[in-house]
Amino acid sequence: QVQLVESGGGVVQAGGSLRLACLAIGRGFNTYSMAWFRQAPGKEREFVAGVRESDRGTYFADSVKGRFTISRDNTRNTVYLQMNSLKPDDTATYYCAANFYGSSWTVRAMDYWGKGTQVTVSS
């Protein structure tokens, strides 16, 4: 069992930056691929970024490539999402998710979810 706790959300002006963090409570953090998803009101939850447990390869949605980076610190059981050049379209609740030795970045593939943190980008 893994519990995921997100932090770092807030309100920022367009063009600004935020860094989200997700602490994994439980064992075996280094066996989980970690991902960030987001969900805006009235829209489906969508993949944002992911990092593999093994080779630490990173993956991004086209909408955030070049603006967001994802990283993990296995000594701190934490995954980060650095968000730069934020746009109003990035406004959403951001969720951390874990997939045991996963290679798929779909909502259905995730084994554990956090409760989310709100990011609001004002124009």
PDB file of N, CA and C in Angstrom, residues 59-112:
ATOM      1  N   TYR A  59       8.458  11.298 -19.475  1.00  0.00           N
ATOM      2  CA  TYR A  59       7.467  11.361 -20.533  1.00  0.00           C
ATOM      3  C   TYR A  59       6.539  12.527 -20.251  1.00  0.00           C
ATOM      4  N   PHE A  60       6.108  13.190 -21.322  1.00  0.00           N
ATOM      5  CA  PHE A  60       5.292  14.390 -21.164  1.00  0.00           C
ATOM      6  C   PHE A  60       4.169  14.441 -22.179  1.00  0.00           C
ATOM      7  N   ALA A  61       3.072  15.031 -21.766  1.00  0.00           N
ATOM      8  CA  ALA A  61       2.021  15.357 -22.718  1.00  0.00           C
ATOM      9  C   ALA A  61       2.522  16.470 -23.629  1.00  0.00           C
ATOM     10  N   ASP A  62       2.055  16.461 -24.869  1.00  0.00           N
ATOM     11  CA  ASP A  62       2.496  17.470 -25.829  1.00  0.00           C
ATOM     12  C   ASP A  62       2.213  18.883 -25.329  1.00  0.00           C
ATOM     13  N   SER A  63       1.137  19.039 -24.602  1.00  0.00           N
ATOM     14  CA  SER A  63       0.723  20.371 -24.161  1.00  0.00           C
ATOM     15  C   SER A  63       1.682  20.997 -23.143  1.00  0.00           C
ATOM     16  N   VAL A  64       2.538  20.187 -22.526  1.00  0.00           N
ATOM     17  CA  VAL A  64       3.439  20.725 -21.501  1.00  0.00           C
ATOM     18  C   VAL A  64       4.917  20.558 -21.845  1.00  0.00           C
ATOM     19  N   LYS A  65       5.201  19.905 -22.957  1.00  0.00           N
ATOM     20  CA  LYS A  65       6.603  19.703 -23.341  1.00  0.00           C
ATOM     21  C   LYS A  65       7.333  21.033 -23.474  1.00  0.00           C
ATOM     22  N   GLY A  66       8.526  21.067 -22.913  1.00  0.00           N
ATOM     23  CA  GLY A  66       9.325  22.286 -22.959  1.00  0.00           C
ATOM     24  C   GLY A  66       9.010  23.265 -21.849  1.00  0.00           C
ATOM     25  N   ARG A  67       7.928  23.030 -21.118  1.00  0.00           N
ATOM     26  CA  ARG A  67       7.551  23.937 -20.017  1.00  0.00           C
ATOM     27  C   ARG A  67       7.606  23.245 -18.656  1.00  0.00           C
ATOM     28  N   PHE A  68       7.266  21.959 -18.630  1.00  0.00           N
ATOM     29  CA  PHE A  68       7.234  21.208 -17.380  1.00  0.00           C
ATOM     30  C   PHE A  68       8.373  20.199 -17.359  1.00  0.00           C
ATOM     31  N   THR A  69       8.891  19.936 -16.169  1.00  0.00           N
ATOM     32  CA  THR A  69       9.829  18.843 -15.979  1.00  0.00           C
ATOM     33  C   THR A  69       9.387  18.007 -14.777  1.00  0.00           C
ATOM     34  N   ILE A  70       9.699  16.724 -14.822  1.00  0.00           N
ATOM     35  CA  ILE A  70       9.370  15.825 -13.731  1.00  0.00           C
ATOM     36  C   ILE A  70      10.667  15.193 -13.240  1.00  0.00           C
ATOM     37  N   SER A  71      10.766  15.022 -11.932  1.00  0.00           N
ATOM     38  CA  SER A  71      11.939  14.395 -11.359  1.00  0.00           C
ATOM     39  C   SER A  71      11.521  13.639 -10.108  1.00  0.00           C
ATOM     40  N   ARG A  72      12.401  12.725  -9.689  1.00  0.00           N
ATOM     41  CA  ARG A  72      12.097  11.967  -8.486  1.00  0.00           C
ATOM     42  C   ARG A  72      13.351  11.863  -7.629  1.00  0.00           C
ATOM     43  N   ASP A  73      13.121  11.805  -6.325  1.00  0.00           N
ATOM     44  CA  ASP A  73      14.200  11.620  -5.361  1.00  0.00           C
ATOM     45  C   ASP A  73      13.843  10.374  -4.559  1.00  0.00           C
ATOM     46  N   ASN A  74      14.461   9.264  -4.905  1.00  0.00           N
ATOM     47  CA  ASN A  74      14.121   8.008  -4.241  1.00  0.00           C
ATOM     48  C   ASN A  74      14.577   7.970  -2.787  1.00  0.00           C
ATOM     49  N   THR A  75      15.505   8.852  -2.413  1.00  0.00           N
ATOM     50  CA  THR A  75      15.925   8.901  -1.008  1.00  0.00           C
ATOM     51  C   THR A  75      14.902   9.631  -0.139  1.00  0.00           C
ATOM     52  N   ARG A  76      14.072  10.428  -0.780  1.00  0.00           N
ATOM     53  CA  ARG A  76      13.031  11.186  -0.061  1.00  0.00           C
ATOM     54  C   ARG A  76      11.624  10.700  -0.376  1.00  0.00           C
ATOM     55  N   ASN A  77      11.521   9.636  -1.187  1.00  0.00           N
ATOM     56  CA  ASN A  77      10.207   9.111  -1.582  1.00  0.00           C
ATOM     57  C   ASN A  77       9.322  10.207  -2.168  1.00  0.00           C
ATOM     58  N   THR A  78       9.905  11.041  -2.988  1.00  0.00           N
ATOM     59  CA  THR A  78       9.183  12.212  -3.483  1.00  0.00           C
ATOM     60  C   THR A  78       9.382  12.366  -4.990  1.00  0.00           C
ATOM     61  N   VAL A  79       8.313  12.758  -5.645  1.00  0.00           N
ATOM     62  CA  VAL A  79       8.371  13.117  -7.069  1.00  0.00           C
ATOM     63  C   VAL A  79       7.941  14.565  -7.195  1.00  0.00           C
ATOM     64  N   TYR A  80       8.587  15.270  -8.111  1.00  0.00           N
ATOM     65  CA  TYR A  80       8.338  16.696  -8.285  1.00  0.00           C
ATOM     66  C   TYR A  80       7.846  16.988  -9.691  1.00  0.00           C
ATOM     67  N   LEU A  81       7.047  18.040  -9.805  1.00  0.00           N
ATOM     68  CA  LEU A  81       6.657  18.555 -11.107  1.00  0.00           C
ATOM     69  C   LEU A  81       6.967  20.048 -11.120  1.00  0.00           C
ATOM     70  N   GLN A  82       7.976  20.417 -11.877  1.00  0.00           N
ATOM     71  CA  GLN A  82       8.331  21.821 -12.035  1.00  0.00           C
ATOM     72  C   GLN A  82       7.577  22.377 -13.228  1.00  0.00           C
ATOM     73  N   MET A  83       6.775  23.388 -12.991  1.00  0.00           N
ATOM     74  CA  MET A  83       5.924  23.957 -14.032  1.00  0.00           C
ATOM     75  C   MET A  83       6.352  25.399 -14.297  1.00  0.00           C
ATOM     76  N   ASN A  84       6.813  25.651 -15.494  1.00  0.00           N
ATOM     77  CA  ASN A  84       7.248  26.989 -15.895  1.00  0.00           C
ATOM     78  C   ASN A  84       6.361  27.511 -17.021  1.00  0.00           C
ATOM     79  N   SER A  85       6.431  28.802 -17.246  1.00  0.00           N
ATOM     80  CA  SER A  85       5.661  29.440 -18.323  1.00  0.00           C
ATOM     81  C   SER A  85       4.203  29.016 -18.270  1.00  0.00           C
ATOM     82  N   LEU A  86       3.636  29.091 -17.098  1.00  0.00           N
ATOM     83  CA  LEU A  86       2.265  28.620 -16.915  1.00  0.00           C
ATOM     84  C   LEU A  86       1.274  29.456 -17.701  1.00  0.00           C
ATOM     85  N   LYS A  87       0.232  28.774 -18.154  1.00  0.00           N
ATOM     86  CA  LYS A  87      -0.829  29.391 -18.943  1.00  0.00           C
ATOM     87  C   LYS A  87      -2.160  29.204 -18.225  1.00  0.00           C
ATOM     88  N   PRO A  88      -3.141  30.054 -18.506  1.00  0.00           N
ATOM     89  CA  PRO A  88      -4.463  29.843 -17.901  1.00  0.00           C
ATOM     90  C   PRO A  88      -5.026  28.444 -18.184  1.00  0.00           C
ATOM     91  N   ASP A  89      -4.693  27.868 -19.346  1.00  0.00           N
ATOM     92  CA  ASP A  89      -5.165  26.519 -19.681  1.00  0.00           C
ATOM     93  C   ASP A  89      -4.572  25.446 -18.779  1.00  0.00           C
ATOM     94  N   ASP A  90      -3.541  25.776 -18.020  1.00  0.00           N
ATOM     95  CA  ASP A  90      -2.966  24.816 -17.082  1.00  0.00           C
ATOM     96  C   ASP A  90      -3.750  24.739 -15.774  1.00  0.00           C
ATOM     97  N   THR A  91      -4.727  25.601 -15.614  1.00  0.00           N
ATOM     98  CA  THR A  91      -5.551  25.591 -14.407  1.00  0.00           C
ATOM     99  C   THR A  91      -6.289  24.271 -14.277  1.00  0.00           C
ATOM    100  N   ALA A  92      -6.094  23.600 -13.144  1.00  0.00           N
ATOM    101  CA  ALA A  92      -6.695  22.284 -12.919  1.00  0.00           C
ATOM    102  C   ALA A  92      -6.327  21.803 -11.529  1.00  0.00           C
ATOM    103  N   THR A  93      -6.957  20.713 -11.137  1.00  0.00           N
ATOM    104  CA  THR A  93      -6.485  19.973  -9.976  1.00  0.00           C
ATOM    105  C   THR A  93      -5.455  18.973 -10.461  1.00  0.00           C
ATOM    106  N   TYR A  94      -4.286  18.979  -9.834  1.00  0.00           N
ATOM    107  CA  TYR A  94      -3.199  18.097 -10.240  1.00  0.00           C
ATOM    108  C   TYR A  94      -3.105  16.921  -9.269  1.00  0.00           C
ATOM    109  N   TYR A  95      -3.049  15.740  -9.844  1.00  0.00           N
ATOM    110  CA  TYR A  95      -3.021  14.513  -9.065  1.00  0.00           C
ATOM    111  C   TYR A  95      -1.710  13.762  -9.292  1.00  0.00           C
ATOM    112  N   CYS A  96      -1.174  13.249  -8.216  1.00  0.00           N
ATOM    113  CA  CYS A  96      -0.026  12.356  -8.269  1.00  0.00           C
ATOM    114  C   CYS A  96      -0.547  10.925  -8.334  1.00  0.00           C
ATOM    115  N   ALA A  97       0.158  10.080  -9.090  1.00  0.00           N
ATOM    116  CA  ALA A  97      -0.272   8.697  -9.232  1.00  0.00           C
ATOM    117  C   ALA A  97       0.939   7.777  -9.304  1.00  0.00           C
ATOM    118  N   ALA A  98       0.730   6.527  -8.896  1.00  0.00           N
ATOM    119  CA  ALA A  98       1.802   5.535  -8.892  1.00  0.00           C
ATOM    120  C   ALA A  98       1.346   4.267  -9.587  1.00  0.00           C
ATOM    121  N   ASN A  99       2.277   3.690 -10.332  1.00  0.00           N
ATOM    122  CA  ASN A  99       2.002   2.483 -11.103  1.00  0.00           C
ATOM    123  C   ASN A  99       3.150   1.517 -10.854  1.00  0.00           C
ATOM    124  N   PHE A 100       2.839   0.384 -10.245  1.00  0.00           N
ATOM    125  CA  PHE A 100       3.860  -0.587  -9.871  1.00  0.00           C
ATOM    126  C   PHE A 100       4.575  -1.109 -11.118  1.00  0.00           C
ATOM    127  N   TYR A 101       5.860  -0.806 -11.212  1.00  0.00           N
ATOM    128  CA  TYR A 101       6.692  -1.189 -12.364  1.00  0.00           C
ATOM    129  C   TYR A 101       5.977  -0.891 -13.676  1.00  0.00           C
ATOM    130  N   GLY A 102       5.292   0.222 -13.701  1.00  0.00           N
ATOM    131  CA  GLY A 102       4.431   0.511 -14.832  1.00  0.00           C
ATOM    132  C   GLY A 102       5.127   1.133 -16.021  1.00  0.00           C
ATOM    133  N   SER A 103       4.558   0.890 -17.176  1.00  0.00           N
ATOM    134  CA  SER A 103       5.038   1.519 -18.401  1.00  0.00           C
ATOM    135  C   SER A 103       3.906   2.179 -19.176  1.00  0.00           C
ATOM    136  N   SER A 104       2.730   2.192 -18.566  1.00  0.00           N
ATOM    137  CA  SER A 104       1.571   2.819 -19.195  1.00  0.00           C
ATOM    138  C   SER A 104       1.198   4.060 -18.415  1.00  0.00           C
ATOM    139  N   TRP A 105       0.778   5.090 -19.120  1.00  0.00           N
ATOM    140  CA  TRP A 105       0.437   6.350 -18.482  1.00  0.00           C
ATOM    141  C   TRP A 105      -1.034   6.690 -18.621  1.00  0.00           C
ATOM    142  N   THR A 106      -1.871   5.691 -18.600  1.00  0.00           N
ATOM    143  CA  THR A 106      -3.307   5.926 -18.641  1.00  0.00           C
ATOM    144  C   THR A 106      -3.877   5.981 -17.233  1.00  0.00           C
ATOM    145  N   VAL A 107      -5.035   6.613 -17.089  1.00  0.00           N
ATOM    146  CA  VAL A 107      -5.697   6.681 -15.784  1.00  0.00           C
ATOM    147  C   VAL A 107      -5.944   5.278 -15.244  1.00  0.00           C
ATOM    148  N   ARG A 108      -6.386   4.396 -16.112  1.00  0.00           N
ATOM    149  CA  ARG A 108      -6.739   3.046 -15.680  1.00  0.00           C
ATOM    150  C   ARG A 108      -5.530   2.266 -15.185  1.00  0.00           C
ATOM    151  N   ALA A 109      -4.352   2.579 -15.684  1.00  0.00           N
ATOM    152  CA  ALA A 109      -3.156   1.815 -15.337  1.00  0.00           C
ATOM    153  C   ALA A 109      -2.615   2.142 -13.948  1.00  0.00           C
ATOM    154  N   MET A 110      -3.010   3.274 -13.388  1.00  0.00           N
ATOM    155  CA  MET A 110      -2.439   3.707 -12.112  1.00  0.00           C
ATOM    156  C   MET A 110      -2.996   2.887 -10.943  1.00  0.00           C
ATOM    157  N   ASP A 111      -2.119   2.542 -10.020  1.00  0.00           N
ATOM    158  CA  ASP A 111      -2.505   1.738  -8.870  1.00  0.00           C
ATOM    159  C   ASP A 111      -2.938   2.585  -7.672  1.00  0.00           C
ATOM    160  N   TYR A 112      -2.310   3.749  -7.522  1.00  0.00           N
ATOM    161  CA  TYR A 112      -2.602   4.614  -6.375  1.00  0.00           C
ATOM    162  C   TYR A 112      -2.706   6.061  -6.835  1.00  0.00           C
TER     163      TYR A 112
END
